[in-house]
Coordinates of N, CA and C in Angstrom, one line a residue:
M1 N 28.5 -28.1 68.8 CA 28.5 -27.4 70.1 C 27.6 -26.1 69.9
E2 N 26.8 -25.8 70.8 CA 25.9 -24.6 70.8 C 26.8 -23.3 70.7
I3 N 26.1 -22.2 70.3 CA 26.8 -20.9 70.2 C 27.3 -20.5 71.5
Q4 N 26.4 -20.6 72.5 CA 26.7 -20.1 73.9 C 27.9 -21.0 74.4
S5 N 27.9 -22.2 74.2 CA 29.0 -23.1 74.6 C 30.3 -22.8 74.0
K6 N 30.3 -22.4 72.7 CA 31.5 -22.0 72.0 C 32.0 -20.7 72.6
Q7 N 31.1 -19.8 72.9 CA 31.6 -18.5 73.6 C 32.2 -18.8 74.9
L8 N 31.6 -19.7 75.7 CA 32.1 -20.0 77.0 C 33.5 -20.6 76.9
Y9 N 33.6 -21.6 76.0 CA 35.0 -22.2 75.9 C 36.0 -21.2 75.4
A10 N 35.6 -20.3 74.5 CA 36.5 -19.3 74.0 C 37.0 -18.4 75.1
R11 N 36.1 -18.0 76.0 CA 36.5 -17.1 77.1 C 37.5 -17.8 78.0
F12 N 37.3 -19.0 78.3 CA 38.2 -19.8 79.2 C 39.5 -19.9 78.4
K13 N 39.5 -20.3 77.2 CA 40.7 -20.6 76.4 C 41.6 -19.3 76.3
D14 N 40.9 -18.2 76.1 CA 41.6 -16.9 75.9 C 42.4 -16.5 77.2
N15 N 42.0 -17.1 78.3 CA 42.6 -16.7 79.6 C 43.4 -17.9 80.2
E16 N 43.7 -18.9 79.4 CA 44.5 -20.0 79.8 C 45.8 -19.5 80.4
G17 N 46.2 -20.1 81.5 CA 47.4 -19.8 82.2 C 47.2 -18.8 83.4
K18 N 46.0 -18.3 83.5 CA 45.6 -17.4 84.6 C 45.0 -18.2 85.7
N19 N 44.7 -17.5 86.8 CA 44.0 -18.2 87.9 C 42.5 -18.1 87.7
F20 N 41.8 -19.2 88.0 CA 40.3 -19.3 87.9 C 39.7 -19.5 89.2
D21 N 38.7 -18.7 89.6 CA 37.8 -19.0 90.8 C 36.5 -19.3 90.2
A22 N 36.0 -20.5 90.6 CA 34.6 -20.9 90.2 C 33.7 -21.1 91.4
I23 N 32.6 -20.5 91.4 CA 31.6 -20.6 92.5 C 30.3 -21.1 91.9
L24 N 29.8 -22.2 92.3 CA 28.6 -22.8 91.9 C 27.5 -22.4 92.8
Q25 N 26.4 -22.0 92.3 CA 25.3 -21.6 93.2 C 24.0 -22.2 92.6
N26 N 23.2 -22.8 93.5 CA 21.9 -23.4 93.1 C 20.9 -22.7 94.1
E27 N 20.2 -21.7 93.7 CA 19.3 -21.0 94.5 C 17.9 -21.1 94.0
H28 N 17.2 -22.2 94.4 CA 15.8 -22.4 94.1 C 15.0 -21.8 95.2
E29 N 14.0 -21.1 94.9 CA 13.1 -20.4 95.8 C 12.5 -21.4 96.8
G30 N 12.7 -21.2 98.1 CA 12.1 -22.1 99.1 C 13.0 -23.2 99.5
N31 N 14.1 -23.4 98.8 CA 15.0 -24.5 99.1 C 16.3 -23.8 99.6
I32 N 17.1 -24.6 100.4 CA 18.4 -24.1 100.8 C 19.4 -24.0 99.7
G33 N 19.4 -25.0 98.8 CA 20.3 -25.0 97.7 C 21.7 -25.5 98.1
F34 N 22.7 -25.4 97.3 CA 24.0 -25.7 97.6 C 25.0 -24.9 96.8
G35 N 26.3 -25.0 97.1 CA 27.3 -24.3 96.3 C 28.6 -24.8 96.7
F36 N 29.6 -24.4 95.9 CA 31.0 -24.7 96.2 C 31.9 -23.7 95.5
M37 N 33.1 -23.6 96.0 CA 34.1 -22.7 95.3 C 35.4 -23.5 95.1
N38 N 36.0 -23.2 94.0 CA 37.2 -23.9 93.7 C 38.2 -22.9 93.0
T39 N 39.4 -22.9 93.4 CA 40.4 -22.0 92.8 C 41.5 -22.9 92.1
I40 N 41.7 -22.5 90.8 CA 42.7 -23.2 90.0 C 43.8 -22.2 89.6
K41 N 45.0 -22.5 90.0 CA 46.1 -21.6 89.6 C 46.8 -22.0 88.3
N42 N 47.1 -21.0 87.5 CA 47.7 -21.3 86.2 C 47.0 -22.3 85.4
G43 N 45.7 -22.1 85.3 CA 44.8 -23.1 84.7 C 45.0 -23.5 83.2
I44 N 44.9 -24.8 83.0 CA 45.0 -25.3 81.6 C 43.6 -25.7 81.2
V45 N 43.1 -25.3 80.1 CA 41.8 -25.4 79.6 C 41.7 -26.5 78.5
R46 N 40.8 -27.5 78.7 CA 40.6 -28.5 77.6 C 39.1 -28.8 77.5
A47 N 38.7 -29.2 76.3 CA 37.4 -29.7 76.0 C 37.4 -31.1 75.7
V48 N 36.7 -31.9 76.5 CA 36.6 -33.4 76.3 C 35.2 -33.9 76.5
N49 N 34.7 -34.6 75.5 CA 33.4 -35.2 75.7 C 32.3 -34.3 76.2
K50 N 32.1 -33.2 75.5 CA 31.0 -32.2 75.8 C 31.2 -31.6 77.2
K51 N 32.4 -31.6 77.7 CA 32.6 -30.9 79.0 C 34.0 -30.1 78.9
M52 N 34.1 -29.1 79.7 CA 35.3 -28.3 79.7 C 36.0 -28.6 81.0
I53 N 37.3 -28.8 81.0 CA 38.1 -29.1 82.2 C 39.1 -28.0 82.3
V54 N 39.2 -27.5 83.5 CA 40.2 -26.5 83.9 C 41.0 -27.1 85.0
S55 N 42.3 -27.4 84.7 CA 43.1 -28.1 85.6 C 44.4 -27.3 86.0
E56 N 44.9 -27.7 87.2 CA 46.1 -27.0 87.7 C 47.3 -28.0 87.5
P57 N 48.3 -27.6 86.7 CA 49.3 -28.6 86.3 C 50.1 -29.2 87.5
K58 N 50.4 -28.4 88.5 CA 51.3 -28.9 89.6 C 50.6 -29.8 90.6
T59 N 49.3 -29.5 90.9 CA 48.6 -30.3 91.9 C 47.6 -31.2 91.4
A60 N 47.3 -31.2 90.1 CA 46.2 -32.0 89.5 C 44.8 -31.6 90.0
N61 N 44.6 -30.5 90.7 CA 43.3 -30.0 91.0 C 42.6 -29.6 89.8
Y62 N 41.3 -29.8 89.7 CA 40.5 -29.4 88.5 C 39.1 -29.2 88.9
F63 N 38.4 -28.5 87.9 CA 36.9 -28.5 87.9 C 36.5 -28.7 86.5
S64 N 35.3 -29.2 86.3 CA 34.8 -29.4 84.9 C 33.4 -28.8 84.9
L65 N 33.0 -28.4 83.7 CA 31.7 -27.8 83.4 C 31.2 -28.4 82.1
P66 N 29.8 -28.6 82.1 CA 29.2 -29.1 80.9 C 29.3 -28.0 79.8
L67 N 29.5 -28.4 78.6 CA 29.4 -27.5 77.5 C 28.1 -27.6 76.7
W68 N 27.1 -28.1 77.4 CA 25.8 -28.2 76.8 C 24.8 -27.6 77.8
G69 N 23.7 -27.0 77.4 CA 22.7 -26.5 78.3 C 23.1 -25.1 78.8
V70 N 24.0 -24.4 78.2 CA 24.4 -23.0 78.6 C 23.3 -22.1 78.1
E71 N 22.6 -21.4 79.0 CA 21.5 -20.6 78.6 C 21.9 -19.1 78.4
N72 N 22.8 -18.6 79.3 CA 23.2 -17.2 79.2 C 24.6 -17.1 79.8
I73 N 25.4 -16.1 79.3 CA 26.6 -15.7 79.8 C 26.6 -14.2 80.1
L74 N 26.6 -13.8 81.3 CA 26.5 -12.4 81.7 C 27.9 -11.9 82.1
D75 N 28.4 -10.9 81.3 CA 29.7 -10.3 81.5 C 29.7 -9.4 82.7
E76 N 30.5 -9.7 83.8 CA 30.5 -8.8 85.0 C 31.9 -8.2 85.2
S77 N 32.7 -8.2 84.1 CA 34.1 -7.6 84.2 C 34.0 -6.1 84.5
C78 N 35.1 -5.7 85.2 CA 35.2 -4.3 85.6 C 36.5 -3.7 85.1
G79 N 37.0 -4.2 84.0 CA 38.3 -3.7 83.4 C 39.1 -4.8 82.9
E80 N 40.3 -4.4 82.4 CA 41.2 -5.4 81.8 C 41.7 -6.5 82.8
Y81 N 41.9 -6.2 84.0 CA 42.4 -7.1 85.0 C 41.4 -7.7 85.9
D82 N 40.1 -7.3 85.7 CA 39.0 -7.9 86.5 C 38.1 -8.6 85.6
I83 N 38.4 -9.8 85.2 CA 37.5 -10.5 84.3 C 36.6 -11.4 85.1
A84 N 35.3 -11.2 84.9 CA 34.3 -12.0 85.6 C 33.0 -12.2 84.8
F85 N 32.4 -13.3 84.9 CA 31.1 -13.5 84.3 C 30.3 -14.6 85.0
T86 N 29.0 -14.5 84.8 CA 28.1 -15.5 85.4 C 27.5 -16.4 84.3
V87 N 27.6 -17.7 84.4 CA 27.1 -18.6 83.4 C 25.8 -19.2 84.0
T88 N 24.7 -19.1 83.3 CA 23.5 -19.7 83.7 C 23.1 -20.9 82.8
Y89 N 22.8 -22.1 83.4 CA 22.5 -23.3 82.6 C 21.0 -23.4 82.6
V90 N 20.5 -24.2 81.7 CA 19.0 -24.4 81.5 C 18.4 -25.0 82.8
N91 N 19.1 -25.7 83.6 CA 18.6 -26.3 84.9 C 18.7 -25.3 86.1
S92 N 18.9 -24.0 85.8 CA 18.9 -22.9 86.8 C 20.2 -22.9 87.6
Y93 N 21.2 -23.7 87.4 CA 22.4 -23.6 88.1 C 23.1 -22.3 87.6
Q94 N 23.8 -21.6 88.5 CA 24.6 -20.5 88.1 C 26.0 -20.7 88.5
L95 N 26.9 -20.3 87.7 CA 28.3 -20.4 88.0 C 29.0 -19.1 87.8
F96 N 29.6 -18.6 88.9 CA 30.3 -17.3 88.8 C 31.8 -17.6 88.6
I97 N 32.4 -17.0 87.6 CA 33.8 -17.3 87.3 C 34.5 -15.9 87.4
Q98 N 35.6 -16.0 88.1 CA 36.5 -14.8 88.1 C 37.9 -15.3 87.7
I99 N 38.5 -14.5 86.8 CA 39.8 -14.9 86.3 C 40.8 -13.7 86.5
Y100 N 41.9 -14.1 87.1 CA 42.9 -13.0 87.4 C 44.3 -13.5 87.1
E101 N 45.2 -12.6 87.0 CA 46.6 -12.9 86.7 C 47.3 -13.6 87.9
P102 N 48.2 -14.5 87.6 CA 48.9 -15.1 88.7 C 49.9 -14.1 89.3
Y103 N 50.2 -14.3 90.6 CA 51.2 -13.4 91.2 C 52.6 -13.7 90.7

């Protein structure tokens, strides 16, 4: 596993049990692009077959991310309780992750 991928997995695993918001953005100049948002409550983090899966135990909702091709991880946190970062992949996809404590 690449160094960036290990760092990404470690950040998710360190916050296991918290809520995860994931927003995918694909903003190519001149194209409309696409995006989605997914919220996972009390997320369980697993690595399987070069991908990371964040799942919600009660509802079986999940999202998965590739653990290869991670180009950059930009920390956008604003304190202990506002954990956020942007992951950029080599194919120009950007994923904004926000992690917060469950209510």
